Amino acid sequence: MKASNAQSALVPAGKNALSLGIMGSLGNIEAYISAVNRLPMLTQEEEVSLARRWRNENDLAAAQQLVLSHLRLVVSIARGYLGYGLPHADLIQEGNIGLMKAVKRFDPDQGVRLVSYAMHWIKAEIHEYILKNWRLVKIATTKAQRKLFFNLRSHKEGLDAMSPAQVEDLANSLNVKREEVVEMETRMAGHDIALESQSDDEDDKFAPIAYLSSDANEPTRALEAQQYDRLQSEGLEAALSKLDDRSRRIVEARWLANDDGSGATLHELADEFGVSAERIRQIESAALKKMKGTLAAFA
């Protein structure tokens, strides 16, 4: 199975792959799944240690152990895509590729477990595989559709669409509904579209991948979003609490009064406090500098 080949690339030189308990002649997918589920799981401390060895020392044995301990996750995720009509083994092998990509990019110092990070990469690889095979999977699924698929081309005259009379005749001869004939003809007339552009042409920037892909759920971006939210709430309040009343009033009036950033002017605040606009600018500058130091703890 391709999954086993992919995994074997992480086996260190000189180590017998059969000793891992999942390589070799397993015979069928059930034996593979059974072997995978017997592999020990890692504690968080073990996971962090292995990930640092892989990142800092390029230790293939550590990377291999990270992959093997998460193979059961791939099996579980792949099981959820069995309804697409693709073999479970093929879904698992593609998910294993995603898992290895996740291990390669995993940063143990981000504070997130590998299982959470790897789910994104595993699903992305399986999604890509399903999309590439979507047309082959969906073009003929029922018995009537398979009959139409193999008979429609021989009944068509040229590349033009069938006339209503031709559709009716074919439906009667194959004992199917005319709507099914029309649907199958439409499916067969369609062409596969590359998900990604095959050239650097400016016109190809609108390939499907450009509007189908989304980084919103990518683990690193999710962590960045959480960090930004914390900075906006806890960090900002803590920074403002370090200021005296006048400084806080100036900062809030200048920068936090409106969402569009159109706060009070220096002259407006100068009239409010009975000082010069230059003095307001100095107070504002000192307050922002002080806040920056407080916010550094939340970055």
Tab-separated table of C-alpha atoms in Angstrom:
chain	number	residue	atom	x	y	z
A	1	MET	CA	0.000	0.000	0.000
A	2	LYS	CA	1.258	3.475	-0.825
A	3	ALA	CA	0.769	4.533	2.803
A	4	SER	CA	3.302	1.958	3.946
A	5	ASN	CA	5.778	3.154	1.311
A	6	ALA	CA	5.342	6.735	2.481
A	7	GLN	CA	5.848	5.744	6.114
A	8	SER	CA	8.948	3.698	5.320
A	9	ALA	CA	10.678	6.854	4.099
A	10	LEU	CA	10.840	7.940	7.758
A	11	VAL	CA	12.439	4.692	8.986
A	12	PRO	CA	16.049	5.405	10.042
A	13	ALA	CA	18.829	3.579	8.221
A	14	GLY	CA	19.767	0.302	9.816
A	15	LYS	CA	16.450	-0.193	11.624
A	16	ASN	CA	14.314	-3.121	10.546
A	17	ALA	CA	10.946	-1.772	9.434
A	18	LEU	CA	9.239	-5.023	10.409
A	19	SER	CA	10.055	-4.334	14.059
A	20	LEU	CA	7.574	-1.464	13.996
A	21	GLY	CA	4.683	-3.897	13.778
A	22	ILE	CA	2.877	-2.319	10.815
A	23	MET	CA	5.263	-2.721	7.892
A	24	GLY	CA	5.729	-5.846	5.849
A	25	SER	CA	3.079	-8.187	4.467
A	26	LEU	CA	-0.085	-7.165	6.313
A	27	GLY	CA	-2.315	-8.662	3.650
A	28	ASN	CA	-5.336	-6.363	3.930
A	29	ILE	CA	-6.579	-3.026	5.218
A	30	GLU	CA	-8.146	-4.581	8.336
A	31	ALA	CA	-4.742	-5.947	9.412
A	32	TYR	CA	-3.164	-2.532	8.841
A	33	ILE	CA	-5.828	-0.754	10.925
A	34	SER	CA	-5.508	-3.320	13.700
A	35	ALA	CA	-1.725	-2.854	13.782
A	36	VAL	CA	-2.016	0.935	13.770
A	37	ASN	CA	-4.433	0.925	16.703
A	38	ARG	CA	-1.910	-1.047	18.766
A	39	LEU	CA	0.807	1.578	18.382
A	40	PRO	CA	1.403	3.507	21.650
A	41	MET	CA	0.277	7.113	21.964
A	42	LEU	CA	2.625	9.872	23.146
A	43	THR	CA	2.338	12.063	26.208
A	44	GLN	CA	2.591	15.814	25.656
A	45	GLU	CA	6.107	15.844	27.089
A	46	GLU	CA	7.223	13.038	24.760
A	47	GLU	CA	5.628	14.770	21.790
A	48	VAL	CA	7.351	18.088	22.499
A	49	SER	CA	10.717	16.365	23.015
A	50	LEU	CA	10.448	14.429	19.755
A	51	ALA	CA	9.281	17.463	17.799
A	52	ARG	CA	12.227	19.521	19.042
A	53	ARG	CA	14.657	16.745	18.137
A	54	TRP	CA	13.200	16.661	14.626
A	55	ARG	CA	13.205	20.454	14.248
A	56	ASN	CA	16.574	21.194	15.820
A	57	GLU	CA	18.596	18.060	14.992
A	58	ASN	CA	16.792	16.761	11.892
A	59	ASP	CA	16.322	13.461	13.776
A	60	LEU	CA	14.403	11.167	11.396
A	61	ALA	CA	13.773	8.635	14.154
A	62	ALA	CA	11.914	11.301	16.138
A	63	ALA	CA	9.873	12.310	13.103
A	64	GLN	CA	9.041	8.670	12.436
A	65	GLN	CA	7.797	8.163	15.980
A	66	LEU	CA	5.589	11.253	15.718
A	67	VAL	CA	4.068	9.923	12.493
A	68	LEU	CA	3.517	6.376	13.732
A	69	SER	CA	1.857	7.484	16.961
A	70	HIS	CA	-0.743	9.463	14.960
A	71	LEU	CA	-1.571	6.917	12.238
A	72	ARG	CA	-4.755	5.965	14.101
A	73	LEU	CA	-5.898	9.580	13.713
A	74	VAL	CA	-5.581	9.260	9.927
A	75	VAL	CA	-7.619	6.042	9.952
A	76	SER	CA	-10.351	7.737	11.994
A	77	ILE	CA	-10.531	10.813	9.756
A	78	ALA	CA	-10.433	8.761	6.542
A	79	ARG	CA	-13.374	6.664	7.763
A	80	GLY	CA	-15.529	9.793	7.657
A	81	TYR	CA	-15.045	10.077	3.872
A	82	LEU	CA	-16.081	6.557	2.888
A	83	GLY	CA	-19.373	7.883	1.469
A	84	TYR	CA	-17.559	9.306	-1.560
A	85	GLY	CA	-17.098	5.838	-3.033
A	86	LEU	CA	-13.306	5.774	-2.803
A	87	PRO	CA	-11.382	2.858	-1.221
A	88	HIS	CA	-10.616	3.270	2.461
A	89	ALA	CA	-6.977	2.310	1.825
A	90	ASP	CA	-6.582	5.122	-0.734
A	91	LEU	CA	-8.077	7.676	1.653
A	92	ILE	CA	-5.729	6.501	4.416
A	93	GLN	CA	-2.639	6.704	2.207
A	94	GLU	CA	-3.473	10.270	1.211
A	95	GLY	CA	-4.152	11.180	4.840
A	96	ASN	CA	-0.782	9.725	5.836
A	97	ILE	CA	0.893	12.073	3.379
A	98	GLY	CA	-0.912	14.975	5.044
A	99	LEU	CA	0.210	13.723	8.459
A	100	MET	CA	3.861	13.694	7.368
A	101	LYS	CA	3.503	17.222	6.003
A	102	ALA	CA	2.103	18.270	9.383
A	103	VAL	CA	5.006	16.673	11.265
A	104	LYS	CA	7.466	18.422	8.961
A	105	ARG	CA	5.946	21.843	9.719
A	106	PHE	CA	4.931	21.320	13.357
A	107	ASP	CA	6.267	23.841	15.886
A	108	PRO	CA	6.116	22.392	19.441
A	109	ASP	CA	6.561	25.846	20.969
A	110	GLN	CA	3.209	27.126	19.669
A	111	GLY	CA	1.417	25.503	22.598
A	112	VAL	CA	-0.845	23.246	20.512
A	113	ARG	CA	-0.831	19.435	20.353
A	114	LEU	CA	0.176	17.731	17.129
A	115	VAL	CA	-3.199	15.980	16.922
A	116	SER	CA	-4.966	19.345	16.559
A	117	TYR	CA	-2.430	20.699	14.098
A	118	ALA	CA	-2.296	17.539	11.980
A	119	MET	CA	-6.075	17.341	11.460
A	120	HIS	CA	-5.934	20.325	9.090
A	121	TRP	CA	-3.205	18.780	6.929
A	122	ILE	CA	-4.752	15.302	6.898
A	123	LYS	CA	-8.158	16.620	5.832
A	124	ALA	CA	-6.609	18.944	3.246
A	125	GLU	CA	-4.780	16.050	1.590
A	126	ILE	CA	-7.899	13.852	1.585
A	127	HIS	CA	-10.022	16.728	0.240
A	128	GLU	CA	-7.579	17.270	-2.626
A	129	TYR	CA	-7.644	13.572	-3.483
A	130	ILE	CA	-11.461	13.487	-3.509
A	131	LEU	CA	-11.653	16.608	-5.671
A	132	LYS	CA	-9.231	15.132	-8.203
A	133	ASN	CA	-11.356	11.984	-8.447
A	134	TRP	CA	-14.764	13.645	-8.056
A	135	ARG	CA	-15.887	13.365	-11.678
A	136	LEU	CA	-14.878	9.720	-11.987
A	137	VAL	CA	-16.677	8.907	-8.765
A	138	LYS	CA	-19.923	10.746	-9.493
A	139	ILE	CA	-20.428	10.217	-13.222
A	140	ALA	CA	-22.078	6.784	-12.828
A	141	THR	CA	-23.087	5.461	-9.428
A	142	THR	CA	-26.429	3.680	-9.878
A	143	LYS	CA	-27.180	0.702	-12.129
A	144	ALA	CA	-29.252	2.873	-14.483
A	145	GLN	CA	-26.483	5.473	-14.706
A	146	ARG	CA	-23.866	2.821	-15.485
A	147	LYS	CA	-26.107	1.482	-18.278
A	148	LEU	CA	-26.475	4.994	-19.655
A	149	PHE	CA	-22.759	5.687	-19.408
A	150	PHE	CA	-21.822	2.705	-21.565
A	151	ASN	CA	-24.664	3.107	-24.092
A	152	LEU	CA	-25.026	6.857	-24.514
A	153	ARG	CA	-21.936	7.440	-26.666
A	154	SER	CA	-22.890	4.764	-29.194
A	155	HIS	CA	-26.353	6.301	-29.572
A	156	LYS	CA	-25.140	9.874	-30.014
A	157	GLU	CA	-24.542	11.218	-33.507
A	158	GLY	CA	-21.564	13.547	-33.400
A	159	LEU	CA	-20.828	15.981	-30.582
A	160	ASP	CA	-24.110	17.902	-30.742
A	161	ALA	CA	-26.661	17.573	-27.973
A	162	MET	CA	-29.318	14.947	-28.468
A	163	SER	CA	-32.679	16.092	-29.753
A	164	PRO	CA	-35.830	15.513	-27.643
A	165	ALA	CA	-36.811	12.666	-29.988
A	166	GLN	CA	-33.399	10.962	-29.568
A	167	VAL	CA	-33.603	11.333	-25.815
A	168	GLU	CA	-37.065	9.747	-25.807
A	169	ASP	CA	-35.953	6.828	-28.000
A	170	LEU	CA	-32.907	6.075	-25.865
A	171	ALA	CA	-34.904	6.284	-22.644
A	172	ASN	CA	-37.432	3.790	-24.027
A	173	SER	CA	-34.781	1.376	-25.327
A	174	LEU	CA	-32.878	1.326	-22.034
A	175	ASN	CA	-36.019	1.497	-19.869
A	176	VAL	CA	-34.897	4.593	-17.966
A	177	LYS	CA	-36.423	8.019	-17.424
A	178	ARG	CA	-35.761	10.673	-20.054
A	179	GLU	CA	-34.556	13.012	-17.295
A	180	GLU	CA	-31.810	10.507	-16.479
A	181	VAL	CA	-30.688	10.485	-20.117
A	182	VAL	CA	-30.468	14.286	-20.137
A	183	GLU	CA	-28.557	14.318	-16.821
A	184	MET	CA	-26.018	11.730	-17.971
A	185	GLU	CA	-25.471	13.517	-21.280
A	186	THR	CA	-24.782	16.722	-19.339
A	187	ARG	CA	-22.316	14.929	-17.062
A	188	MET	CA	-20.438	13.361	-19.958
A	189	ALA	CA	-20.334	16.670	-21.826
A	190	GLY	CA	-18.590	18.346	-18.897
A	191	HIS	CA	-14.832	18.591	-18.689
A	192	ASP	CA	-12.518	18.244	-15.726
A	193	ILE	CA	-11.142	21.573	-14.522
A	194	ALA	CA	-7.726	21.812	-12.904
A	195	LEU	CA	-8.016	22.925	-9.303
A	196	GLU	CA	-4.735	24.797	-9.586
A	197	SER	CA	-3.374	26.779	-12.509
A	198	GLN	CA	-0.960	24.854	-14.728
A	199	SER	CA	0.913	27.970	-15.896
A	200	ASP	CA	1.995	31.407	-14.756
A	201	ASP	CA	-0.331	33.160	-17.179
A	202	GLU	CA	-2.057	36.172	-15.617
A	203	ASP	CA	-5.420	34.893	-16.845
A	204	ASP	CA	-5.005	31.690	-14.803
A	205	LYS	CA	-4.999	33.470	-11.451
A	206	PHE	CA	-8.735	32.815	-11.300
A	207	ALA	CA	-8.306	29.018	-11.163
A	208	PRO	CA	-10.723	27.316	-8.698
A	209	ILE	CA	-8.060	27.050	-5.998
A	210	ALA	CA	-8.007	30.871	-5.825
A	211	TYR	CA	-11.544	31.041	-4.486
A	212	LEU	CA	-11.958	27.578	-2.948
A	213	SER	CA	-8.954	27.635	-0.630
A	214	SER	CA	-9.162	29.207	2.791
A	215	ASP	CA	-6.508	29.692	5.446
A	216	ALA	CA	-9.045	30.693	8.088
A	217	ASN	CA	-8.854	27.312	9.853
A	218	GLU	CA	-5.113	26.789	9.468
A	219	PRO	CA	-3.814	26.128	13.034
A	220	THR	CA	-1.087	28.787	12.990
A	221	ARG	CA	-3.540	31.466	11.851
A	222	ALA	CA	-6.042	30.333	14.489
A	223	LEU	CA	-3.386	30.770	17.191
A	224	GLU	CA	-2.506	34.201	15.821
A	225	ALA	CA	-6.178	35.182	15.949
A	226	GLN	CA	-6.474	34.021	19.570
A	227	GLN	CA	-3.338	35.958	20.480
A	228	TYR	CA	-4.682	39.080	18.774
A	229	ASP	CA	-8.016	38.801	20.615
A	230	ARG	CA	-6.195	38.480	23.920
A	231	LEU	CA	-4.081	41.511	23.091
A	232	GLN	CA	-7.198	43.505	22.214
A	233	SER	CA	-9.066	42.641	25.405
A	234	GLU	CA	-6.811	41.774	28.345
A	235	GLY	CA	-3.719	43.536	27.031
A	236	LEU	CA	-5.369	46.822	26.159
A	237	GLU	CA	-7.232	47.051	29.466
A	238	ALA	CA	-4.069	46.284	31.425
A	239	ALA	CA	-2.119	48.925	29.494
A	240	LEU	CA	-4.783	51.592	30.029
A	241	SER	CA	-4.952	50.823	33.757
A	242	LYS	CA	-1.275	51.837	34.104
A	243	LEU	CA	-2.027	55.404	32.948
A	244	ASP	CA	-3.148	58.355	35.027
A	245	ASP	CA	-6.671	59.696	34.418
A	246	ARG	CA	-5.599	62.482	32.070
A	247	SER	CA	-3.346	60.289	29.946
A	248	ARG	CA	-6.017	57.600	29.710
A	249	ARG	CA	-8.635	60.154	28.679
A	250	ILE	CA	-6.350	61.473	25.922
A	251	VAL	CA	-5.512	58.017	24.539
A	252	GLU	CA	-9.135	56.876	24.598
A	253	ALA	CA	-10.389	60.095	22.973
A	254	ARG	CA	-7.695	60.015	20.301
A	255	TRP	CA	-7.634	56.304	19.396
A	256	LEU	CA	-10.498	54.352	20.973
A	257	ALA	CA	-13.531	56.592	20.682
A	258	ASN	CA	-14.527	55.450	17.170
A	259	ASP	CA	-13.883	52.255	15.252
A	260	ASP	CA	-12.849	54.191	12.140
A	261	GLY	CA	-9.990	55.893	13.978
A	262	SER	CA	-11.500	59.393	13.735
A	263	GLY	CA	-10.848	60.433	17.311
A	264	ALA	CA	-10.567	63.827	18.956
A	265	THR	CA	-8.002	66.309	17.656
A	266	LEU	CA	-5.093	67.676	19.662
A	267	HIS	CA	-6.706	71.124	19.705
A	268	GLU	CA	-10.028	69.780	21.004
A	269	LEU	CA	-8.283	68.065	23.901
A	270	ALA	CA	-6.095	71.117	24.490
A	271	ASP	CA	-9.261	73.207	25.025
A	272	GLU	CA	-10.675	70.515	27.337
A	273	PHE	CA	-7.625	70.456	29.616
A	274	GLY	CA	-6.612	74.081	29.243
A	275	VAL	CA	-3.141	73.393	27.879
A	276	SER	CA	-1.470	73.706	24.491
A	277	ALA	CA	-1.891	71.206	21.663
A	278	GLU	CA	1.846	70.493	21.864
A	279	ARG	CA	1.465	69.547	25.535
A	280	ILE	CA	-1.359	67.128	24.620
A	281	ARG	CA	0.914	65.567	21.974
A	282	GLN	CA	3.683	65.081	24.552
A	283	ILE	CA	1.321	63.444	27.044
A	284	GLU	CA	-0.064	61.198	24.300
A	285	SER	CA	3.420	60.154	23.167
A	286	ALA	CA	4.521	59.274	26.697
A	287	ALA	CA	1.297	57.342	27.357
A	288	LEU	CA	1.614	55.297	24.173
A	289	LYS	CA	5.228	54.486	24.999
A	290	LYS	CA	4.206	53.291	28.456
A	291	MET	CA	1.370	51.202	27.006
A	292	LYS	CA	3.727	49.589	24.514
A	293	GLY	CA	5.855	48.280	27.352
A	294	THR	CA	2.816	46.769	29.093
A	295	LEU	CA	1.454	45.218	25.890
A	296	ALA	CA	4.781	43.477	25.234
A	297	ALA	CA	3.881	40.960	27.961
A	298	PHE	CA	0.798	39.895	25.997
A	299	ALA	CA	2.506	39.516	22.604
